[in-house]
Tab-separated table of C-alpha atoms in Angstrom:
chain	number	residue	atom	x	y	z
A	1	UNK	CA	-1.564	-3.655	-27.184
A	2	UNK	CA	-4.676	-2.410	-25.394
A	3	UNK	CA	-4.537	0.467	-22.929
A	4	UNK	CA	-4.504	-1.153	-19.493
A	5	UNK	CA	-5.419	0.614	-16.299
A	6	UNK	CA	-7.548	0.870	-13.203
A	7	UNK	CA	-11.278	0.666	-13.887
A	8	UNK	CA	-12.419	1.275	-10.334
A	9	UNK	CA	-11.177	0.975	-6.759
A	10	UNK	CA	-12.387	1.186	-3.187
A	11	UNK	CA	-10.900	1.186	0.309
A	12	UNK	CA	-12.293	0.374	3.750
A	13	UNK	CA	-11.138	0.268	7.356
A	14	UNK	CA	-11.752	-2.183	10.193
A	15	UNK	CA	-13.756	-1.202	13.261
A	16	UNK	CA	-10.927	-1.903	15.706
A	17	UNK	CA	-8.536	0.789	16.935
A	18	UNK	CA	-5.189	0.910	18.759
A	19	UNK	CA	-4.763	4.179	20.631
A	20	UNK	CA	-1.574	6.062	21.370
A	21	UNK	CA	-2.536	5.950	25.048
A	22	UNK	CA	-2.560	2.134	24.879
A	23	UNK	CA	0.784	2.137	23.094
A	24	UNK	CA	2.211	4.368	25.818
A	25	UNK	CA	0.911	2.132	28.609
A	26	UNK	CA	2.313	-1.014	26.970
A	27	UNK	CA	5.690	0.351	25.891
A	28	UNK	CA	6.461	2.987	28.478
A	29	UNK	CA	7.451	5.413	25.706
A	30	UNK	CA	6.265	8.995	26.221
A	31	UNK	CA	3.124	9.908	24.304
A	32	UNK	CA	5.057	12.649	22.465
A	33	UNK	CA	7.588	10.080	21.185
A	34	UNK	CA	4.810	7.887	19.824
A	35	UNK	CA	2.895	10.789	18.252
A	36	UNK	CA	6.098	11.792	16.449
A	37	UNK	CA	5.588	8.580	14.433
A	38	UNK	CA	1.820	8.113	14.369
A	39	UNK	CA	0.829	11.818	13.974
A	40	UNK	CA	-2.676	10.760	15.055
A	41	UNK	CA	-4.187	9.577	18.354
A	42	UNK	CA	-5.330	6.153	17.135
A	43	UNK	CA	-4.657	3.659	14.350
A	44	UNK	CA	-7.222	1.398	12.588
A	45	UNK	CA	-6.526	-2.285	13.332
A	46	UNK	CA	-8.456	-5.502	12.857
A	47	UNK	CA	-10.162	-6.527	16.069
A	48	UNK	CA	-10.099	-10.139	17.285
A	49	UNK	CA	-13.485	-10.884	15.688
A	50	UNK	CA	-12.778	-9.151	12.356
A	51	UNK	CA	-11.513	-10.993	9.288
A	52	UNK	CA	-9.387	-9.189	6.704
A	53	UNK	CA	-10.652	-11.344	3.848
A	54	UNK	CA	-14.274	-10.459	4.635
A	55	UNK	CA	-13.582	-6.724	4.456
A	56	UNK	CA	-11.716	-7.225	1.171
A	57	UNK	CA	-14.589	-9.284	-0.244
A	58	UNK	CA	-17.156	-6.632	0.760
A	59	UNK	CA	-15.435	-3.797	-1.093
A	60	UNK	CA	-14.527	-6.049	-4.037
A	61	UNK	CA	-18.218	-6.794	-4.486
A	62	UNK	CA	-18.969	-3.051	-4.518
A	63	UNK	CA	-16.311	-2.447	-7.176
A	64	UNK	CA	-17.586	-5.261	-9.414
A	65	UNK	CA	-21.179	-4.078	-9.033
A	66	UNK	CA	-20.296	-0.473	-9.885
A	67	UNK	CA	-18.342	-1.580	-12.948
A	68	UNK	CA	-21.118	-4.014	-13.915
A	69	UNK	CA	-18.596	-6.840	-14.287
A	70	UNK	CA	-19.741	-10.462	-14.193
A	71	UNK	CA	-17.541	-12.415	-11.748
A	72	UNK	CA	-17.115	-15.099	-14.405
A	73	UNK	CA	-15.149	-12.571	-16.513
A	74	UNK	CA	-12.460	-12.159	-13.842
A	75	UNK	CA	-9.370	-14.095	-14.911
A	76	UNK	CA	-7.116	-13.263	-11.957
A	77	UNK	CA	-7.712	-12.664	-8.275
A	78	UNK	CA	-4.518	-11.414	-6.649
A	79	UNK	CA	-4.062	-10.616	-2.967
A	80	UNK	CA	-0.986	-8.527	-2.205
A	81	UNK	CA	0.779	-8.123	1.100
A	82	UNK	CA	3.379	-9.676	3.349
A	83	UNK	CA	1.694	-12.989	4.099
A	84	UNK	CA	0.068	-12.144	7.443
A	85	UNK	CA	-3.289	-13.551	6.384
A	86	UNK	CA	-6.202	-14.503	8.625
A	87	UNK	CA	-4.926	-18.097	8.641
A	88	UNK	CA	-1.442	-19.539	8.060
A	89	UNK	CA	-0.604	-21.527	4.902
A	90	UNK	CA	-3.861	-20.440	3.279
A	91	UNK	CA	-4.960	-18.586	0.134
A	92	UNK	CA	-7.100	-15.521	0.851
A	93	UNK	CA	-7.336	-14.934	-2.918
A	94	UNK	CA	-9.093	-18.277	-3.406
A	95	UNK	CA	-11.358	-17.722	-0.402
A	96	UNK	CA	-12.445	-14.304	-1.639
A	97	UNK	CA	-12.996	-15.637	-5.175
A	98	UNK	CA	-15.291	-18.328	-3.785
A	99	UNK	CA	-17.209	-15.730	-1.779
A	100	UNK	CA	-17.684	-13.529	-4.874
A	101	UNK	CA	-18.615	-16.356	-7.215
A	102	UNK	CA	-15.445	-16.000	-9.305
A	103	UNK	CA	-15.086	-19.498	-10.712
A	104	UNK	CA	-12.788	-19.217	-13.752
A	105	UNK	CA	-9.836	-17.289	-12.346
A	106	UNK	CA	-6.304	-18.051	-11.251
A	107	UNK	CA	-6.207	-17.060	-7.579
A	108	UNK	CA	-2.854	-16.341	-5.949
A	109	UNK	CA	-0.884	-14.043	-3.673
A	110	UNK	CA	1.910	-11.561	-4.392
A	111	UNK	CA	4.228	-11.021	-1.423
A	112	UNK	CA	6.294	-7.851	-1.593
A	113	UNK	CA	5.174	-6.412	1.725
A	114	UNK	CA	4.225	-2.710	1.599
A	115	UNK	CA	5.354	-2.517	-2.029
A	116	UNK	CA	2.953	-5.293	-3.059
A	117	UNK	CA	0.633	-2.744	-4.658
A	118	UNK	CA	3.287	-1.880	-7.264
A	119	UNK	CA	4.190	-5.530	-7.839
A	120	UNK	CA	0.583	-6.690	-8.173
A	121	UNK	CA	-0.272	-3.881	-10.599
A	122	UNK	CA	2.641	-4.968	-12.791
A	123	UNK	CA	1.641	-8.635	-12.723
A	124	UNK	CA	-1.966	-7.837	-13.565
A	125	UNK	CA	-1.261	-5.276	-16.293
A	126	UNK	CA	1.232	-7.601	-18.006
A	127	UNK	CA	-1.318	-10.435	-18.071
A	128	UNK	CA	-4.034	-8.191	-19.541
A	129	UNK	CA	-1.711	-6.602	-22.123
A	130	UNK	CA	-0.656	-10.075	-23.294
A	131	UNK	CA	-4.265	-11.232	-23.594
A	132	UNK	CA	-4.061	-13.809	-20.803
A	133	UNK	CA	-7.038	-12.343	-18.970
A	134	UNK	CA	-9.627	-9.662	-19.505
A	135	UNK	CA	-9.911	-8.428	-15.928
A	136	UNK	CA	-7.773	-8.754	-12.807
A	137	UNK	CA	-9.120	-8.141	-9.331
A	138	UNK	CA	-6.422	-6.940	-6.951
A	139	UNK	CA	-6.982	-7.020	-3.197
A	140	UNK	CA	-4.833	-5.641	-0.403
A	141	UNK	CA	-5.084	-5.703	3.360
A	142	UNK	CA	-3.899	-8.058	6.071
A	143	UNK	CA	-3.502	-8.273	9.823
A	144	UNK	CA	-0.146	-6.467	10.002
A	145	UNK	CA	-0.839	-4.651	13.279
A	146	UNK	CA	-0.930	-7.899	15.251
A	147	UNK	CA	2.777	-8.327	14.389
A	148	UNK	CA	3.763	-5.113	16.163
A	149	UNK	CA	5.187	-5.571	19.656
A	150	UNK	CA	3.804	-2.595	21.565
A	151	UNK	CA	5.629	-3.718	24.718
A	152	UNK	CA	8.987	-3.075	23.023
A	153	UNK	CA	9.950	0.608	23.382
A	154	UNK	CA	12.568	0.222	20.637
A	155	UNK	CA	9.835	-0.637	18.118
A	156	UNK	CA	8.227	2.811	18.361
A	157	UNK	CA	8.979	3.546	14.690
A	158	UNK	CA	6.605	0.679	13.819
A	159	UNK	CA	3.744	1.846	16.037
A	160	UNK	CA	2.200	3.773	13.127
A	161	UNK	CA	1.471	0.536	11.226
A	162	UNK	CA	-2.229	-0.280	10.941
A	163	UNK	CA	-4.749	-2.280	8.938
A	164	UNK	CA	-7.011	-1.436	6.008
A	165	UNK	CA	-8.359	-3.047	2.836
A	166	UNK	CA	-8.342	-2.057	-0.833
A	167	UNK	CA	-9.961	-3.544	-3.928
A	168	UNK	CA	-8.699	-2.538	-7.376
A	169	UNK	CA	-10.220	-3.681	-10.677
A	170	UNK	CA	-7.730	-3.671	-13.562
A	171	UNK	CA	-8.633	-4.106	-17.233
A	172	UNK	CA	-8.757	-2.367	-20.597
A	173	UNK	CA	-12.459	-1.411	-20.774
A	174	UNK	CA	-13.834	1.836	-19.310
A	175	UNK	CA	-10.504	2.586	-17.694
A	176	UNK	CA	-10.450	5.453	-15.196
A	177	UNK	CA	-6.663	5.548	-14.738
A	178	UNK	CA	-4.400	4.591	-17.649
A	179	UNK	CA	-1.343	2.705	-16.394
A	180	UNK	CA	1.474	4.448	-18.267
A	181	UNK	CA	4.540	2.863	-16.708
A	182	UNK	CA	5.851	1.122	-13.608
A	183	UNK	CA	9.398	0.967	-12.263
A	184	UNK	CA	10.433	-1.349	-9.409
A	185	UNK	CA	13.735	-2.138	-7.764
A	186	UNK	CA	15.133	-3.867	-4.670
A	187	UNK	CA	18.152	-3.386	-2.432
A	188	UNK	CA	18.754	-6.994	-1.295
A	189	UNK	CA	21.696	-6.169	0.976
A	190	UNK	CA	19.195	-4.620	3.416
A	191	UNK	CA	17.002	-7.725	3.571
A	192	UNK	CA	17.811	-8.532	7.219
A	193	UNK	CA	17.242	-5.052	8.641
A	194	UNK	CA	13.586	-5.838	9.416
A	195	UNK	CA	12.263	-9.350	9.845
A	196	UNK	CA	9.846	-11.399	11.874
A	197	UNK	CA	10.371	-13.833	14.704
A	198	UNK	CA	8.083	-16.171	16.612
A	199	UNK	CA	7.119	-14.805	20.028
A	200	UNK	CA	4.860	-17.225	21.855
A	201	UNK	CA	1.858	-17.886	19.647
A	202	UNK	CA	2.442	-15.067	17.150
A	203	UNK	CA	4.943	-13.547	14.786
A	204	UNK	CA	6.345	-10.133	15.638
A	205	UNK	CA	8.385	-7.731	13.508
A	206	UNK	CA	11.777	-6.714	14.869
A	207	UNK	CA	14.277	-4.064	13.893
A	208	UNK	CA	17.699	-5.692	13.471
A	209	UNK	CA	20.007	-3.009	14.763
A	210	UNK	CA	20.285	0.606	13.679
A	211	UNK	CA	21.892	0.585	10.272
A	212	UNK	CA	23.123	3.984	9.220
A	213	UNK	CA	22.102	5.437	5.897
A	214	UNK	CA	18.621	4.002	5.541
A	215	UNK	CA	16.982	7.440	5.169
A	216	UNK	CA	19.494	8.454	2.519
A	217	UNK	CA	18.950	5.143	0.708
A	218	UNK	CA	15.187	5.607	0.732
A	219	UNK	CA	15.466	9.070	-0.759
A	220	UNK	CA	17.984	7.939	-3.368
A	221	UNK	CA	15.908	4.972	-4.538
A	222	UNK	CA	12.701	6.970	-4.704
A	223	UNK	CA	14.361	9.800	-6.604
A	224	UNK	CA	15.960	7.405	-9.076
A	225	UNK	CA	12.719	5.568	-9.802
A	226	UNK	CA	10.633	8.732	-10.102
A	227	UNK	CA	13.108	10.308	-12.509
A	228	UNK	CA	13.501	7.095	-14.545
A	229	UNK	CA	9.738	6.760	-14.837
A	230	UNK	CA	9.231	10.356	-15.916
A	231	UNK	CA	12.199	10.312	-18.289
A	232	UNK	CA	10.835	7.220	-20.049
A	233	UNK	CA	7.540	9.071	-20.559
A	234	UNK	CA	9.244	12.253	-21.760
A	235	UNK	CA	8.054	14.124	-18.670
A	236	UNK	CA	9.557	16.013	-15.713
A	237	UNK	CA	8.526	16.506	-12.060
A	238	UNK	CA	6.772	19.707	-13.164
A	239	UNK	CA	4.287	17.492	-15.042
A	240	UNK	CA	3.269	15.568	-11.904
A	241	UNK	CA	-0.175	16.666	-10.755
A	242	UNK	CA	-0.472	14.303	-7.776
A	243	UNK	CA	2.196	12.384	-5.861
A	244	UNK	CA	0.888	9.579	-3.633
A	245	UNK	CA	3.332	7.760	-1.377
A	246	UNK	CA	3.236	5.170	1.405
A	247	UNK	CA	2.446	7.094	4.586
A	248	UNK	CA	5.447	5.776	6.555
A	249	UNK	CA	7.493	8.808	7.589
A	250	UNK	CA	6.154	12.322	7.056
A	251	UNK	CA	9.624	13.870	7.318
A	252	UNK	CA	10.993	11.649	4.571
A	253	UNK	CA	7.877	12.327	2.469
A	254	UNK	CA	8.443	16.090	2.729
A	255	UNK	CA	12.185	15.778	1.990
A	256	UNK	CA	11.465	13.708	-1.109
A	257	UNK	CA	8.976	16.245	-2.463
A	258	UNK	CA	11.458	19.036	-1.802
A	259	UNK	CA	14.286	17.169	-3.534
A	260	UNK	CA	12.149	16.379	-6.575
A	261	UNK	CA	10.744	19.905	-6.728
A	262	UNK	CA	7.124	18.755	-6.381
A	263	UNK	CA	5.038	21.169	-4.255
A	264	UNK	CA	3.488	19.651	-1.118
A	265	UNK	CA	0.088	20.780	-2.358
A	266	UNK	CA	0.346	18.231	-5.155
A	267	UNK	CA	0.734	15.345	-2.724
A	268	UNK	CA	-1.573	13.526	-0.314
A	269	UNK	CA	-1.024	13.806	3.433
A	270	UNK	CA	-3.342	11.823	5.685
A	271	UNK	CA	-1.009	11.288	8.640
A	272	UNK	CA	-3.321	13.318	10.875
A	273	UNK	CA	-6.083	10.696	10.596
A	274	UNK	CA	-4.351	7.449	9.623
A	275	UNK	CA	-1.120	5.635	10.203
A	276	UNK	CA	0.790	3.584	7.660
A	277	UNK	CA	-1.751	1.190	6.165
A	278	UNK	CA	0.844	-1.083	4.557
A	279	UNK	CA	0.155	-2.018	0.919
A	280	UNK	CA	-3.191	-0.191	0.891
A	281	UNK	CA	-1.611	3.256	1.374
A	282	UNK	CA	-1.401	4.328	-2.293
A	283	UNK	CA	-5.016	3.371	-2.962
A	284	UNK	CA	-6.209	5.230	0.125
A	285	UNK	CA	-4.439	8.290	-1.262
A	286	UNK	CA	-5.941	7.764	-4.714
A	287	UNK	CA	-9.439	7.454	-3.230
A	288	UNK	CA	-8.786	10.588	-1.166
A	289	UNK	CA	-8.017	12.501	-4.374
A	290	UNK	CA	-11.089	11.108	-6.102
A	291	UNK	CA	-13.485	11.724	-3.230
A	292	UNK	CA	-12.197	15.271	-2.679
A	293	UNK	CA	-12.771	16.126	-6.348
A	294	UNK	CA	-9.072	16.893	-6.869
A	295	UNK	CA	-8.695	14.833	-10.063
A	296	UNK	CA	-9.082	16.490	-13.453
A	297	UNK	CA	-9.053	14.918	-16.893
A	298	UNK	CA	-5.478	14.168	-17.970
A	299	UNK	CA	-3.940	14.531	-14.517
A	300	UNK	CA	-0.686	12.622	-14.030
A	301	UNK	CA	-0.603	10.642	-10.786
A	302	UNK	CA	2.489	8.926	-9.398
A	303	UNK	CA	2.075	6.134	-6.844
A	304	UNK	CA	5.270	5.518	-4.851
A	305	UNK	CA	5.705	2.484	-2.591
A	306	UNK	CA	8.400	0.868	-0.473
A	307	UNK	CA	8.523	-2.305	1.568
A	308	UNK	CA	10.593	-4.853	3.460
A	309	UNK	CA	13.178	-6.516	1.366
A	310	UNK	CA	13.817	-3.691	0.607
A	311	UNK	CA	11.816	-2.861	-2.526
A	312	UNK	CA	10.598	0.360	-4.089
A	313	UNK	CA	8.057	0.991	-6.809
A	314	UNK	CA	6.767	3.964	-8.803
A	315	UNK	CA	3.661	3.673	-10.981
A	316	UNK	CA	2.525	6.418	-13.352
A	317	UNK	CA	-1.209	6.812	-14.001
A	318	UNK	CA	-3.162	9.169	-16.262
A	319	UNK	CA	-6.637	10.081	-15.019
A	320	UNK	CA	-9.610	10.042	-17.337
A	321	UNK	CA	-12.562	12.183	-16.274
């Protein structure tokens, strides 16, 4: 089978912002309480006149142009997320394909919430390895922030959620990151802990109680998947050069690194400037590494994701200079 991996990728952010001061005024929670979750004074969000699909299409065009890929060679256009698209009952993948001139692809969505990046990478890499398509264009980014109820003081742990977009080109030619292995798993008994409900003319996300043990479960699942992934590759945590994780909870991030024995200097921390950008988080971290010149030939990169459901994913990549 051919070596499948990421050929190129790009991320972008909307112009809109939600500030901690606004969150405080709406919720009544002290600014310090909110900053304990956001770690930054404002979060990127799509404004009322911004369309997520347009931002995705813009960066997808840049990626295709840089890779010199004809849109007619794209066999899959996949949009990953939780389903909070610009319009209900609508395919953003098809809309973006039409905008880019991709006319011979299967266009569809993968819904696994913040772990959609792991799921979509698996779907795309399997299709390419089996010869079903030559290239897959993966797109991430939706209007998640509009589902946060800032007037609910009990939802403060969700106030760090924001919006961004990512475009990832997957194939087997001129690969920049070899996709070595991916492990995914769900804990279905936790499916009702977080869910949406209709509130007036919009859907909002609600915490369903305060179930004990969620932090311990997160750590356990992440540890298991990281170790399974590395063991299958004949590697150990000492071999990990870069660990990129969803930027949900800095404390949990630090505990996981400590438990695995991976130094914090080998991870990506952007809490000081961004919140949790849903399914785009791992690609923001990967672009951060690339743009900062921190990637060397042969570096092992682990992308770790988690999302509603609850699902976890760990993807191992090998960088090619």
